[in-house]
XYZ file of C-alpha atoms in Angstrom:
266
model
C 0.000 0.000 0.000
C 0.929 3.673 -0.346
C 0.186 6.162 2.451
C 0.516 9.944 2.468
C -0.159 11.910 5.655
C -1.306 15.479 5.026
C -0.807 18.154 7.676
C -1.716 21.791 7.164
C -1.777 25.294 8.600
C 0.613 24.739 11.466
C 1.417 28.479 11.904
C 4.769 28.043 13.643
C 5.893 31.025 15.729
C 9.274 32.080 17.077
C 10.256 30.355 20.293
C 8.090 31.473 23.210
C 5.501 33.302 21.082
C 1.843 32.336 20.654
C -0.311 32.166 17.517
C -2.652 35.173 17.604
C -1.159 35.814 21.078
C -3.470 33.093 22.401
C -2.570 29.605 21.148
C 0.681 27.643 21.461
C 0.865 26.503 17.847
C 4.409 25.161 18.313
C 3.325 22.835 21.131
C 0.330 21.717 19.079
C 2.556 20.882 16.116
C 4.876 18.969 18.442
C 1.880 16.828 19.454
C 1.065 16.347 15.763
C 4.598 15.057 15.121
C 4.282 12.684 18.087
C 0.979 11.371 16.699
C 2.463 10.916 13.222
C 5.430 9.035 14.672
C 3.059 6.529 16.319
C 1.344 5.609 13.040
C 1.579 1.935 12.048
C 1.931 1.308 9.156
C 4.077 4.360 8.654
C 3.262 6.942 5.970
C 5.634 7.077 3.030
C 5.422 10.888 3.032
C 4.192 13.644 5.344
C 3.111 16.610 3.213
C 2.476 19.970 4.890
C 0.176 21.974 2.613
C 1.062 25.518 3.546
C 0.971 28.155 6.253
C 4.074 26.595 7.711
C 4.688 29.822 9.632
C 2.521 32.705 10.736
C 4.605 35.638 9.510
C 7.268 34.077 7.272
C 10.142 35.236 9.449
C 13.587 33.586 9.530
C 13.066 32.819 13.228
C 9.858 30.951 12.450
C 11.483 28.839 9.737
C 14.357 28.061 12.081
C 11.806 26.959 14.682
C 10.000 24.856 12.072
C 13.164 22.936 11.194
C 13.685 22.270 14.899
C 10.104 21.031 15.349
C 10.393 18.787 12.271
C 13.653 17.186 13.432
C 11.940 14.458 15.554
C 9.676 13.394 12.668
C 10.622 9.852 11.658
C 9.028 9.930 8.193
C 10.089 11.647 4.960
C 8.409 15.013 4.579
C 7.860 17.856 2.142
C 6.584 21.367 2.771
C 4.875 23.836 0.489
C 4.002 27.529 0.901
C 0.782 29.130 2.066
C -0.335 32.727 2.180
C 1.395 33.257 5.557
C 4.743 32.083 4.174
C 7.594 33.857 2.414
C 8.961 32.087 -0.663
C 12.517 33.413 -0.349
C 12.854 32.621 3.335
C 11.245 29.211 2.872
C 13.849 28.402 0.226
C 16.635 29.632 2.475
C 15.412 27.374 5.288
C 14.793 24.267 3.148
C 17.343 24.728 0.370
C 18.940 21.408 1.309
C 15.795 19.515 0.310
C 15.949 18.037 -3.220
C 12.246 18.465 -3.994
C 12.114 22.243 -3.492
C 12.910 24.775 -6.260
C 15.290 27.453 -5.075
C 13.540 30.437 -6.654
C 10.355 31.598 -8.318
C 7.064 29.814 -7.910
C 7.560 26.785 -5.682
C 5.927 24.063 -7.772
C 7.380 20.586 -7.407
C 6.678 16.918 -7.989
C 7.454 13.956 -5.723
C 7.114 10.255 -6.458
C 5.558 8.362 -3.552
C 5.757 4.772 -4.693
C 3.534 4.562 -7.779
C 1.751 7.844 -6.939
C 2.977 11.177 -8.331
C 2.304 14.201 -6.061
C 2.212 17.570 -7.833
C 2.479 20.493 -5.416
C 1.209 23.795 -6.820
C 2.214 27.183 -5.452
C -1.011 29.203 -5.169
C 0.487 32.071 -3.183
C 0.583 35.720 -4.222
C 3.481 37.493 -2.456
C 2.235 40.099 -0.002
C -1.429 39.096 -0.328
C -3.648 36.440 1.236
C -5.812 35.277 -1.667
C -4.602 32.573 -4.048
C -3.939 32.444 -7.789
C -2.624 29.901 -10.274
C -0.309 31.751 -12.636
C 0.124 30.854 -16.321
C 3.600 29.582 -15.404
C 2.158 27.223 -12.799
C -0.581 25.987 -15.128
C 1.982 25.326 -17.879
C 4.163 23.406 -15.413
C 1.145 21.372 -14.303
C 0.201 20.462 -17.861
C 3.730 19.281 -18.634
C 3.652 17.107 -15.529
C 0.240 15.653 -16.364
C 1.421 14.757 -19.861
C 4.625 13.177 -18.546
C 2.703 11.139 -15.950
C -0.309 10.177 -18.037
C 0.003 6.501 -17.015
C 0.279 7.162 -13.274
C -2.091 8.125 -10.471
C -1.594 11.825 -9.755
C -2.480 13.798 -6.623
C -2.551 17.588 -6.894
C -1.690 19.429 -3.674
C -2.286 23.145 -3.166
C -2.730 25.562 -0.288
C -5.826 27.464 -1.428
C -8.626 25.016 -2.360
C -10.304 25.530 -5.755
C -13.837 26.199 -4.503
C -15.894 28.640 -2.448
C -16.473 27.360 1.071
C -19.623 29.361 1.783
C -17.947 30.920 4.823
C -17.921 34.611 3.815
C -14.806 35.767 5.656
C -12.840 32.795 4.294
C -13.905 33.235 0.700
C -12.525 36.785 0.606
C -9.099 35.098 0.547
C -9.865 32.094 -1.641
C -8.415 30.904 -4.940
C -9.376 33.229 -7.795
C -10.029 32.478 -11.474
C -10.263 28.684 -11.276
C -11.721 28.305 -14.784
C -8.421 27.645 -16.629
C -7.399 25.166 -13.914
C -10.712 23.316 -14.158
C -10.494 23.221 -17.961
C -6.980 21.773 -17.764
C -7.988 19.026 -15.342
C -10.937 18.017 -17.508
C -8.517 16.785 -20.184
C -6.878 14.153 -17.931
C -8.414 11.049 -16.369
C -5.580 9.993 -14.053
C -6.018 12.682 -11.367
C -6.928 10.868 -8.178
C -7.841 13.893 -6.066
C -6.928 17.435 -5.092
C -5.808 18.007 -1.506
C -5.597 21.465 0.041
C -5.344 23.426 3.273
C -5.988 27.113 4.068
C -9.566 26.755 5.360
C -8.703 25.206 8.774
C -11.559 22.716 8.366
C -12.296 19.400 6.678
C -14.363 19.987 3.527
C -15.162 17.772 0.546
C -16.463 18.605 -2.925
C -15.578 18.035 -6.587
C -14.009 20.091 -9.339
C -15.554 18.534 -12.406
C -14.901 14.808 -11.965
C -12.023 15.270 -9.504
C -12.613 14.939 -5.732
C -11.328 17.849 -3.637
C -10.553 17.485 0.075
C -9.218 19.972 2.613
C -7.211 19.294 5.742
C -7.916 20.772 9.187
C -5.290 22.797 10.998
C -3.047 21.532 13.778
C -3.930 24.747 15.635
C -7.361 26.410 15.587
C -10.334 25.509 13.389
C -12.192 28.307 11.590
C -15.808 28.648 12.695
C -18.476 27.226 10.379
C -20.517 30.400 9.987
C -22.471 30.544 6.734
C -24.514 33.742 7.173
C -23.443 36.475 4.728
C -22.785 38.959 7.548
C -20.972 36.484 9.804
C -18.056 37.750 11.862
C -14.738 35.952 11.561
C -14.094 33.475 14.368
C -12.143 30.339 15.245
C -12.439 27.593 17.853
C -10.070 25.299 19.688
C -11.765 22.283 18.140
C -9.742 19.037 18.028
C -6.740 19.389 15.694
C -6.454 16.785 12.949
C -4.667 15.657 9.809
C -5.602 13.582 6.756
C -4.303 10.141 5.847
C -4.593 9.171 2.153
C -4.181 5.442 1.475
C -3.942 3.494 -1.780
C -4.207 -0.281 -2.079
C -1.526 -2.225 -3.954
C -3.475 -2.095 -7.220
C -3.451 1.730 -7.007
C -7.113 2.496 -7.478
C -8.492 5.675 -5.976
C -7.303 6.565 -2.491
C -9.395 6.362 0.648
C -8.849 9.482 2.764
C -9.183 9.321 6.557
C -9.671 12.226 8.976
C -7.337 11.554 11.936
C -7.483 13.437 15.233
C -4.255 14.443 16.933
C -3.595 13.166 20.441
C -4.071 10.068 22.569
C -7.555 8.923 23.511
C -9.155 6.297 25.740
C -9.027 2.842 24.151
C -8.723 0.577 22.378
C -12.080 -0.778 23.518
C -12.877 -4.445 22.745
C -15.560 -3.871 20.098
C -16.073 -2.250 16.693
């Protein structure tokens, strides 16, 4: 089997500082790493789909490398709207999967699965876009991997959530992306972060799933005049699993922590 663990929106802060001056995001990510290390069978890759840091500072990326050091699985990181491309590259320039400049699109082979990570960030802004350069890169990758199962990873998900204060900072102009995907039948799913909640939908024929945050979860408020809010709901990650014959993945929502059990029934 092939297993990819997806973590997102960890919002690492400099040592001793709190996320939004309220939440110890570093301690929460440490618990996430501990939970990931207990997984059996082990994931072949841990992919962090953006908002690695809260402000994109060198101190935050230094802290992130320290927090990742105990992780016993291979990992890859990609940028979110709270990240800084240049500083991310400076911090992770020793990693073979990461480009060292420009838009940070990259591909990783995870057994028979090809993961295509798309950089949706717009420097200095919080909404997402897919540039012509990124779309051209994606098409070349889809052509080159036409006989393989492909997972597309991105920070900003390609849909409107219905939560008004979230959708102000969503992915814009998804039409060209949707048209491109419609020409390929080997795309297993799209996985994303950004929304600090688990959501599921489709883009054409392709399933789209989002990953919760390891810190706070954004409030599910659907009224048009809703005020922005978050809750300390249970943090979680996603586990995507393929059988040996590499059909479509089954994706599991996994809560972070240790809980009472196992109990002798199912």
